[in-house]
PDB file of C-alpha atoms in Angstrom:
ATOM      1  CA  UNK A1041      89.587 112.248  91.705  1.00 69.00           C
ATOM      2  CA  UNK A1042      89.169 115.705  90.447  1.00 75.00           C
ATOM      3  CA  UNK A1043      90.022 119.332  91.424  1.00 76.00           C
ATOM      4  CA  UNK A1044      93.030 118.204  93.607  1.00 88.00           C
ATOM      5  CA  UNK A1045      95.199 121.317  94.007  1.00 91.00           C
ATOM      6  CA  UNK A1046      97.731 121.243  96.744  1.00 94.00           C
ATOM      7  CA  UNK A1047     101.240 122.524  97.389  1.00 95.00           C
ATOM      8  CA  UNK A1048     103.500 120.573  99.843  1.00 96.00           C
ATOM      9  CA  UNK A1049     106.447 122.473 101.292  1.00 95.00           C
ATOM     10  CA  UNK A1050     109.856 120.973 102.332  1.00 96.00           C
ATOM     11  CA  UNK A1051     109.508 119.748 105.877  1.00 96.00           C
ATOM     12  CA  UNK A1052     105.839 119.449 106.081  1.00 97.00           C
ATOM     13  CA  UNK A1053     103.979 116.548 107.463  1.00 98.00           C
ATOM     14  CA  UNK A1054     100.675 116.352 105.448  1.00 98.00           C
ATOM     15  CA  UNK A1055      98.334 113.714 106.968  1.00 98.00           C
ATOM     16  CA  UNK A1056      95.581 112.559 104.470  1.00 98.00           C
ATOM     17  CA  UNK A1057      92.301 111.200 106.130  1.00 97.00           C
ATOM     18  CA  UNK A1058      88.833 110.260 104.775  1.00 96.00           C
ATOM     19  CA  UNK A1059      86.372 107.267 104.431  1.00 95.00           C
ATOM     20  CA  UNK A1060      87.457 104.156 102.458  1.00 93.00           C
ATOM     21  CA  UNK A1061      87.190 104.833  98.632  1.00 93.00           C
ATOM     22  CA  UNK A1062      87.663 108.556  98.990  1.00 95.00           C
ATOM     23  CA  UNK A1063      90.623 108.688  96.902  1.00 94.00           C
ATOM     24  CA  UNK A1064      93.405 108.923  99.489  1.00 95.00           C
ATOM     25  CA  UNK A1065      95.588 106.238  98.100  1.00 94.00           C
ATOM     26  CA  UNK A1066      94.927 107.095  94.521  1.00 94.00           C
ATOM     27  CA  UNK A1067      96.056 110.711  95.355  1.00 94.00           C
ATOM     28  CA  UNK A1068      99.289 109.366  96.931  1.00 95.00           C
ATOM     29  CA  UNK A1069     100.084 106.977  94.065  1.00 94.00           C
ATOM     30  CA  UNK A1070      99.730 109.859  91.523  1.00 93.00           C
ATOM     31  CA  UNK A1071     102.415 111.796  93.415  1.00 94.00           C
ATOM     32  CA  UNK A1072     105.045 109.272  92.183  1.00 92.00           C
ATOM     33  CA  UNK A1073     103.114 108.081  89.229  1.00 91.00           C
ATOM     34  CA  UNK A1074     102.309 104.594  90.429  1.00 92.00           C
ATOM     35  CA  UNK A1075      98.849 105.762  89.070  1.00 92.00           C
ATOM     36  CA  UNK A1076      98.873 107.922  85.883  1.00 89.00           C
ATOM     37  CA  UNK A1077      96.900 111.122  86.443  1.00 89.00           C
ATOM     38  CA  UNK A1078      94.582 111.729  83.491  1.00 85.00           C
ATOM     39  CA  UNK A1079      94.957 115.529  83.720  1.00 86.00           C
ATOM     40  CA  UNK A1080      96.878 118.269  85.290  1.00 89.00           C
ATOM     41  CA  UNK A1081     100.373 117.985  86.444  1.00 91.00           C
ATOM     42  CA  UNK A1082     102.657 116.839  89.239  1.00 93.00           C
ATOM     43  CA  UNK A1083     105.512 119.045  89.874  1.00 93.00           C
ATOM     44  CA  UNK A1084     108.198 117.795  92.152  1.00 94.00           C
ATOM     45  CA  UNK A1085     111.275 120.181  93.178  1.00 92.00           C
ATOM     46  CA  UNK A1086     110.415 122.353  90.122  1.00 92.00           C
ATOM     47  CA  UNK A1087     110.374 119.429  87.563  1.00 90.00           C
ATOM     48  CA  UNK A1088     107.122 118.305  85.902  1.00 91.00           C
ATOM     49  CA  UNK A1089     106.521 114.440  86.152  1.00 90.00           C
ATOM     50  CA  UNK A1090     104.123 114.570  83.335  1.00 88.00           C
ATOM     51  CA  UNK A1091     105.904 116.509  80.538  1.00 87.00           C
ATOM     52  CA  UNK A1092     107.226 113.199  79.047  1.00 83.00           C
ATOM     53  CA  UNK A1093     110.818 114.449  79.212  1.00 85.00           C
ATOM     54  CA  UNK A1094     111.664 113.918  82.963  1.00 85.00           C
ATOM     55  CA  UNK A1095     113.396 110.762  84.150  1.00 88.00           C
ATOM     56  CA  UNK A1096     110.503 109.392  86.430  1.00 86.00           C
ATOM     57  CA  UNK A1097     112.796 106.708  87.761  1.00 87.00           C
ATOM     58  CA  UNK A1098     115.465 109.321  88.851  1.00 88.00           C
ATOM     59  CA  UNK A1099     112.601 111.476  90.573  1.00 87.00           C
ATOM     60  CA  UNK A1100     111.321 108.288  92.123  1.00 88.00           C
ATOM     61  CA  UNK A1101     114.563 107.716  93.966  1.00 91.00           C
ATOM     62  CA  UNK A1102     113.907 110.963  95.753  1.00 95.00           C
ATOM     63  CA  UNK A1103     110.353 110.051  96.818  1.00 96.00           C
ATOM     64  CA  UNK A1104     110.440 107.027  99.015  1.00 95.00           C
ATOM     65  CA  UNK A1105     107.221 105.026  99.518  1.00 96.00           C
ATOM     66  CA  UNK A1106     106.148 102.793 102.286  1.00 97.00           C
ATOM     67  CA  UNK A1107     103.215 100.398 101.469  1.00 94.00           C
ATOM     68  CA  UNK A1108     100.572  98.947 103.692  1.00 93.00           C
ATOM     69  CA  UNK A1109     101.634  95.465 103.087  1.00 93.00           C
ATOM     70  CA  UNK A1110     105.471  96.126 103.542  1.00 93.00           C
ATOM     71  CA  UNK A1111     106.457  94.695 100.066  1.00 94.00           C
ATOM     72  CA  UNK A1112     109.740  93.221 101.342  1.00 97.00           C
ATOM     73  CA  UNK A1113     111.406  90.560  99.249  1.00 97.00           C
ATOM     74  CA  UNK A1114     110.931  87.329 101.211  1.00 97.00           C
ATOM     75  CA  UNK A1115     113.967  85.550  99.671  1.00 98.00           C
ATOM     76  CA  UNK A1116     116.389  88.281 100.754  1.00 98.00           C
ATOM     77  CA  UNK A1117     117.578  88.966 104.347  1.00 98.00           C
ATOM     78  CA  UNK A1118     116.861  92.258 106.020  1.00 98.00           C
ATOM     79  CA  UNK A1119     120.226  93.719 105.181  1.00 98.00           C
ATOM     80  CA  UNK A1120     119.805  92.653 101.464  1.00 98.00           C
ATOM     81  CA  UNK A1121     116.399  94.227 101.361  1.00 98.00           C
ATOM     82  CA  UNK A1122     117.768  97.566 102.567  1.00 98.00           C
ATOM     83  CA  UNK A1123     120.925  97.537 100.499  1.00 98.00           C
ATOM     84  CA  UNK A1124     119.448  96.250  97.168  1.00 97.00           C
ATOM     85  CA  UNK A1125     118.267  99.742  95.726  1.00 96.00           C
ATOM     86  CA  UNK A1126     121.344 101.890  96.910  1.00 97.00           C
ATOM     87  CA  UNK A1127     123.625  99.263  95.238  1.00 97.00           C
ATOM     88  CA  UNK A1128     121.545  98.701  91.971  1.00 95.00           C
ATOM     89  CA  UNK A1129     120.391 102.140  91.570  1.00 93.00           C
ATOM     90  CA  UNK A1130     122.870 104.433  93.191  1.00 94.00           C
ATOM     91  CA  UNK A1131     125.703 102.065  92.279  1.00 96.00           C
ATOM     92  CA  UNK A1132     127.029 102.123  95.983  1.00 97.00           C
ATOM     93  CA  UNK A1133     129.585  99.521  96.997  1.00 97.00           C
ATOM     94  CA  UNK A1134     128.500  96.709  99.083  1.00 97.00           C
ATOM     95  CA  UNK A1135     130.474  98.257 102.082  1.00 97.00           C
ATOM     96  CA  UNK A1136     129.044 101.734 101.766  1.00 98.00           C
ATOM     97  CA  UNK A1137     125.414 100.310 101.299  1.00 98.00           C
ATOM     98  CA  UNK A1138     125.948  98.027 104.276  1.00 98.00           C
ATOM     99  CA  UNK A1139     127.176 100.957 106.388  1.00 98.00           C
ATOM    100  CA  UNK A1140     124.002 102.974 105.616  1.00 98.00           C
ATOM    101  CA  UNK A1141     121.887  99.944 106.387  1.00 98.00           C
ATOM    102  CA  UNK A1142     123.439  99.256 109.768  1.00 98.00           C
ATOM    103  CA  UNK A1143     123.189 102.920 110.697  1.00 98.00           C
ATOM    104  CA  UNK A1144     119.357 102.839 109.757  1.00 98.00           C
ATOM    105  CA  UNK A1145     118.849  99.460 111.629  1.00 98.00           C
ATOM    106  CA  UNK A1146     120.318 101.115 114.737  1.00 97.00           C
ATOM    107  CA  UNK A1147     118.025 104.100 114.289  1.00 96.00           C
ATOM    108  CA  UNK A1148     114.850 101.949 114.077  1.00 97.00           C
ATOM    109  CA  UNK A1149     116.030  99.577 116.925  1.00 96.00           C
ATOM    110  CA  UNK A1150     116.508  96.487 114.783  1.00 97.00           C
ATOM    111  CA  UNK A1151     120.265  96.286 114.482  1.00 97.00           C
ATOM    112  CA  UNK A1152     120.203  92.552 115.562  1.00 97.00           C
ATOM    113  CA  UNK A1153     117.818  91.506 112.785  1.00 98.00           C
ATOM    114  CA  UNK A1154     120.060  92.275 109.825  1.00 98.00           C
ATOM    115  CA  UNK A1155     120.569  88.497 108.919  1.00 98.00           C
ATOM    116  CA  UNK A1156     116.855  87.550 109.483  1.00 98.00           C
ATOM    117  CA  UNK A1157     114.402  87.041 106.599  1.00 98.00           C
ATOM    118  CA  UNK A1158     111.078  88.668 106.541  1.00 97.00           C
ATOM    119  CA  UNK A1159     109.088  85.690 107.519  1.00 97.00           C
ATOM    120  CA  UNK A1160     111.011  85.681 110.915  1.00 98.00           C
ATOM    121  CA  UNK A1161     109.813  89.142 111.728  1.00 97.00           C
ATOM    122  CA  UNK A1162     106.660  90.547 113.288  1.00 96.00           C
ATOM    123  CA  UNK A1163     104.557  92.804 111.272  1.00 96.00           C
ATOM    124  CA  UNK A1164     105.774  95.910 113.058  1.00 97.00           C
ATOM    125  CA  UNK A1165     109.291  94.961 112.479  1.00 97.00           C
ATOM    126  CA  UNK A1166     108.653  94.463 108.826  1.00 97.00           C
ATOM    127  CA  UNK A1167     107.073  97.881 108.520  1.00 97.00           C
ATOM    128  CA  UNK A1168     110.105  99.453 110.255  1.00 97.00           C
ATOM    129  CA  UNK A1169     112.423  97.648 107.930  1.00 98.00           C
ATOM    130  CA  UNK A1170     110.321  98.892 104.956  1.00 97.00           C
ATOM    131  CA  UNK A1171     110.717 102.393 106.308  1.00 98.00           C
ATOM    132  CA  UNK A1172     114.530 101.781 106.563  1.00 98.00           C
ATOM    133  CA  UNK A1173     114.587 100.446 102.994  1.00 97.00           C
ATOM    134  CA  UNK A1174     112.828 103.688 101.703  1.00 97.00           C
ATOM    135  CA  UNK A1175     115.381 105.830 103.802  1.00 97.00           C
ATOM    136  CA  UNK A1176     118.500 104.034 102.446  1.00 97.00           C
ATOM    137  CA  UNK A1177     117.952 105.930  99.151  1.00 97.00           C
ATOM    138  CA  UNK A1178     118.233 109.193 101.057  1.00 96.00           C
ATOM    139  CA  UNK A1179     114.851 110.541  99.674  1.00 97.00           C
ATOM    140  CA  UNK A1180     113.718 114.104  99.880  1.00 97.00           C
ATOM    141  CA  UNK A1181     110.154 112.954 100.629  1.00 97.00           C
ATOM    142  CA  UNK A1182     108.454 109.983 101.971  1.00 98.00           C
ATOM    143  CA  UNK A1183     104.890 108.690 101.115  1.00 98.00           C
ATOM    144  CA  UNK A1184     103.216 106.426 103.484  1.00 98.00           C
ATOM    145  CA  UNK A1185     100.110 104.541 102.258  1.00 97.00           C
ATOM    146  CA  UNK A1186      98.272 103.339 105.376  1.00 96.00           C
ATOM    147  CA  UNK A1187     101.502 102.068 107.014  1.00 96.00           C
ATOM    148  CA  UNK A1188      99.854 100.767 110.121  1.00 97.00           C
ATOM    149  CA  UNK A1189      96.467  99.391 108.899  1.00 94.00           C
ATOM    150  CA  UNK A1190      97.991  95.801 108.263  1.00 93.00           C
ATOM    151  CA  UNK A1191      99.378  95.553 111.914  1.00 95.00           C
ATOM    152  CA  UNK A1192      98.127  94.118 115.186  1.00 93.00           C
ATOM    153  CA  UNK A1193      97.133  97.073 117.374  1.00 92.00           C
ATOM    154  CA  UNK A1194     100.048  96.521 119.782  1.00 91.00           C
ATOM    155  CA  UNK A1195     102.568  96.742 117.004  1.00 95.00           C
ATOM    156  CA  UNK A1196     101.153 100.190 115.606  1.00 96.00           C
ATOM    157  CA  UNK A1197     102.965 102.101 118.201  1.00 95.00           C
ATOM    158  CA  UNK A1198     106.609 100.988 117.187  1.00 96.00           C
ATOM    159  CA  UNK A1199     105.996 102.116 113.537  1.00 97.00           C
ATOM    160  CA  UNK A1200     104.293 105.396 114.444  1.00 97.00           C
ATOM    161  CA  UNK A1201     107.356 106.185 116.788  1.00 96.00           C
ATOM    162  CA  UNK A1202     109.801 105.856 113.943  1.00 97.00           C
ATOM    163  CA  UNK A1203     107.496 108.120 111.794  1.00 97.00           C
ATOM    164  CA  UNK A1204     107.411 110.711 114.689  1.00 97.00           C
ATOM    165  CA  UNK A1205     111.181 110.763 114.896  1.00 97.00           C
ATOM    166  CA  UNK A1206     111.480 111.117 111.101  1.00 97.00           C
ATOM    167  CA  UNK A1207     108.966 114.188 111.204  1.00 97.00           C
ATOM    168  CA  UNK A1208     111.064 115.787 114.119  1.00 96.00           C
ATOM    169  CA  UNK A1209     114.125 115.481 111.943  1.00 96.00           C
ATOM    170  CA  UNK A1210     112.378 117.414 109.196  1.00 96.00           C
ATOM    171  CA  UNK A1211     111.469 114.829 106.747  1.00 97.00           C
ATOM    172  CA  UNK A1212     108.871 115.738 104.303  1.00 98.00           C
ATOM    173  CA  UNK A1213     106.059 113.391 104.598  1.00 98.00           C
ATOM    174  CA  UNK A1214     102.620 112.503 103.126  1.00 98.00           C
ATOM    175  CA  UNK A1215     100.864 110.196 105.204  1.00 98.00           C
ATOM    176  CA  UNK A1216      97.511 108.232 104.398  1.00 97.00           C
ATOM    177  CA  UNK A1217      96.314 106.884 107.672  1.00 96.00           C
ATOM    178  CA  UNK A1218      93.485 106.365 110.109  1.00 94.00           C
ATOM    179  CA  UNK A1219      95.514 106.913 112.973  1.00 95.00           C
ATOM    180  CA  UNK A1220      93.948 110.221 114.318  1.00 96.00           C
ATOM    181  CA  UNK A1221      96.307 110.523 117.239  1.00 95.00           C
ATOM    182  CA  UNK A1222      99.236 110.658 114.849  1.00 96.00           C
ATOM    183  CA  UNK A1223      97.443 113.191 112.640  1.00 96.00           C
ATOM    184  CA  UNK A1224      96.741 115.366 115.667  1.00 95.00           C
ATOM    185  CA  UNK A1225     100.190 115.206 117.227  1.00 95.00           C
ATOM    186  CA  UNK A1226     102.508 115.055 114.304  1.00 96.00           C
ATOM    187  CA  UNK A1227     100.789 116.549 111.318  1.00 97.00           C
ATOM    188  CA  UNK A1228     101.560 120.003 110.174  1.00 97.00           C
ATOM    189  CA  UNK A1229      98.540 119.978 107.905  1.00 97.00           C
ATOM    190  CA  UNK A1230      95.535 117.745 107.883  1.00 98.00           C
ATOM    191  CA  UNK A1231      93.646 117.046 104.630  1.00 97.00           C
ATOM    192  CA  UNK A1232      90.227 115.434 104.469  1.00 97.00           C
ATOM    193  CA  UNK A1233      89.218 113.704 101.331  1.00 97.00           C
ATOM    194  CA  UNK A1234      85.742 112.461 100.275  1.00 96.00           C
ATOM    195  CA  UNK A1235      84.475 111.465  96.785  1.00 94.00           C
ATOM    196  CA  UNK A1236      87.883 111.890  95.103  1.00 94.00           C
ATOM    197  CA  UNK A1237      87.997 115.558  96.332  1.00 94.00           C
ATOM    198  CA  UNK A1238      89.837 117.585  98.965  1.00 96.00           C
ATOM    199  CA  UNK A1239      86.864 118.709 101.102  1.00 96.00           C
ATOM    200  CA  UNK A1240      88.827 120.552 103.764  1.00 96.00           C
ATOM    201  CA  UNK A1241      92.428 121.147 104.885  1.00 97.00           C
ATOM    202  CA  UNK A1242      94.226 122.979 107.541  1.00 97.00           C
ATOM    203  CA  UNK A1243      95.822 123.010 110.844  1.00 97.00           C
ATOM    204  CA  UNK A1244      94.965 119.453 112.524  1.00 97.00           C
ATOM    205  CA  UNK A1245      94.080 121.019 115.814  1.00 96.00           C
ATOM    206  CA  UNK A1246      91.655 123.584 114.240  1.00 96.00           C
ATOM    207  CA  UNK A1247      90.065 120.942 112.074  1.00 97.00           C
ATOM    208  CA  UNK A1248      89.647 118.516 114.879  1.00 97.00           C
ATOM    209  CA  UNK A1249      88.293 121.049 117.330  1.00 96.00           C
ATOM    210  CA  UNK A1250      86.102 122.837 114.655  1.00 96.00           C
ATOM    211  CA  UNK A1251      85.597 121.292 111.314  1.00 97.00           C
ATOM    212  CA  UNK A1252      84.043 123.694 108.952  1.00 96.00           C
ATOM    213  CA  UNK A1253      82.531 121.132 106.326  1.00 96.00           C
ATOM    214  CA  UNK A1254      79.408 118.996 107.176  1.00 97.00           C
ATOM    215  CA  UNK A1255      81.045 116.073 105.675  1.00 97.00           C
ATOM    216  CA  UNK A1256      84.272 116.424 107.814  1.00 97.00           C
ATOM    217  CA  UNK A1257      82.111 116.805 110.820  1.00 97.00           C
ATOM    218  CA  UNK A1258      80.258 113.741 109.994  1.00 97.00           C
ATOM    219  CA  UNK A1259      83.424 111.743 109.509  1.00 96.00           C
ATOM    220  CA  UNK A1260      85.186 112.979 112.565  1.00 96.00           C
ATOM    221  CA  UNK A1261      82.089 112.313 114.651  1.00 94.00           C
ATOM    222  CA  UNK A1262      82.313 108.799 113.841  1.00 93.00           C
ATOM    223  CA  UNK A1263      86.072 108.098 114.234  1.00 90.00           C
ATOM    224  CA  UNK A1264      87.024 110.101 117.157  1.00 85.00           C
TER     225      UNK A1264
END
């Protein structure tokens, strides 16, 4: 990746699209330093993540991440998966952490799955639990790395519905996805990447209707 320069405002839903290998996931993982940028800086809420003085773990608590493969702990119940980080990192009591978890499970329509283990859930349910787990830390921003690409097609909708609700609640989100309908409907900004660069960005409706760059035009011509 090179020449990436982007500002993301509070409440924005930035949707990142582009061909495989274009640097989308690397860009996302650089935002919370799961990948170490080789140059430049990442500034989050006015604090540099690369100055060597910042508490990266503290900053990561405000930046939730939802992965393609859910990354739930298989030996923990749904409730334990959601409450682990708030109890360990935020030092919440079991009661307080459980209260937050049950409220989140209600919001995502899985209140009755609290005592289940991940292997007893569908892919769509696992991903909704992964989103709830990220939300349990009360983050200021959520990063989604292709959250629906490991799902059967009929399960994609239930995950996108949760993400749409988060967007309408004002959550700041950066979403790497192949779901063009979501990008068009929910994104406040569309970023098209190719070859490790941001080729074009702007209002999703404008880019879908009238892409300016030949590479964007070519890509959208194949996926729409």
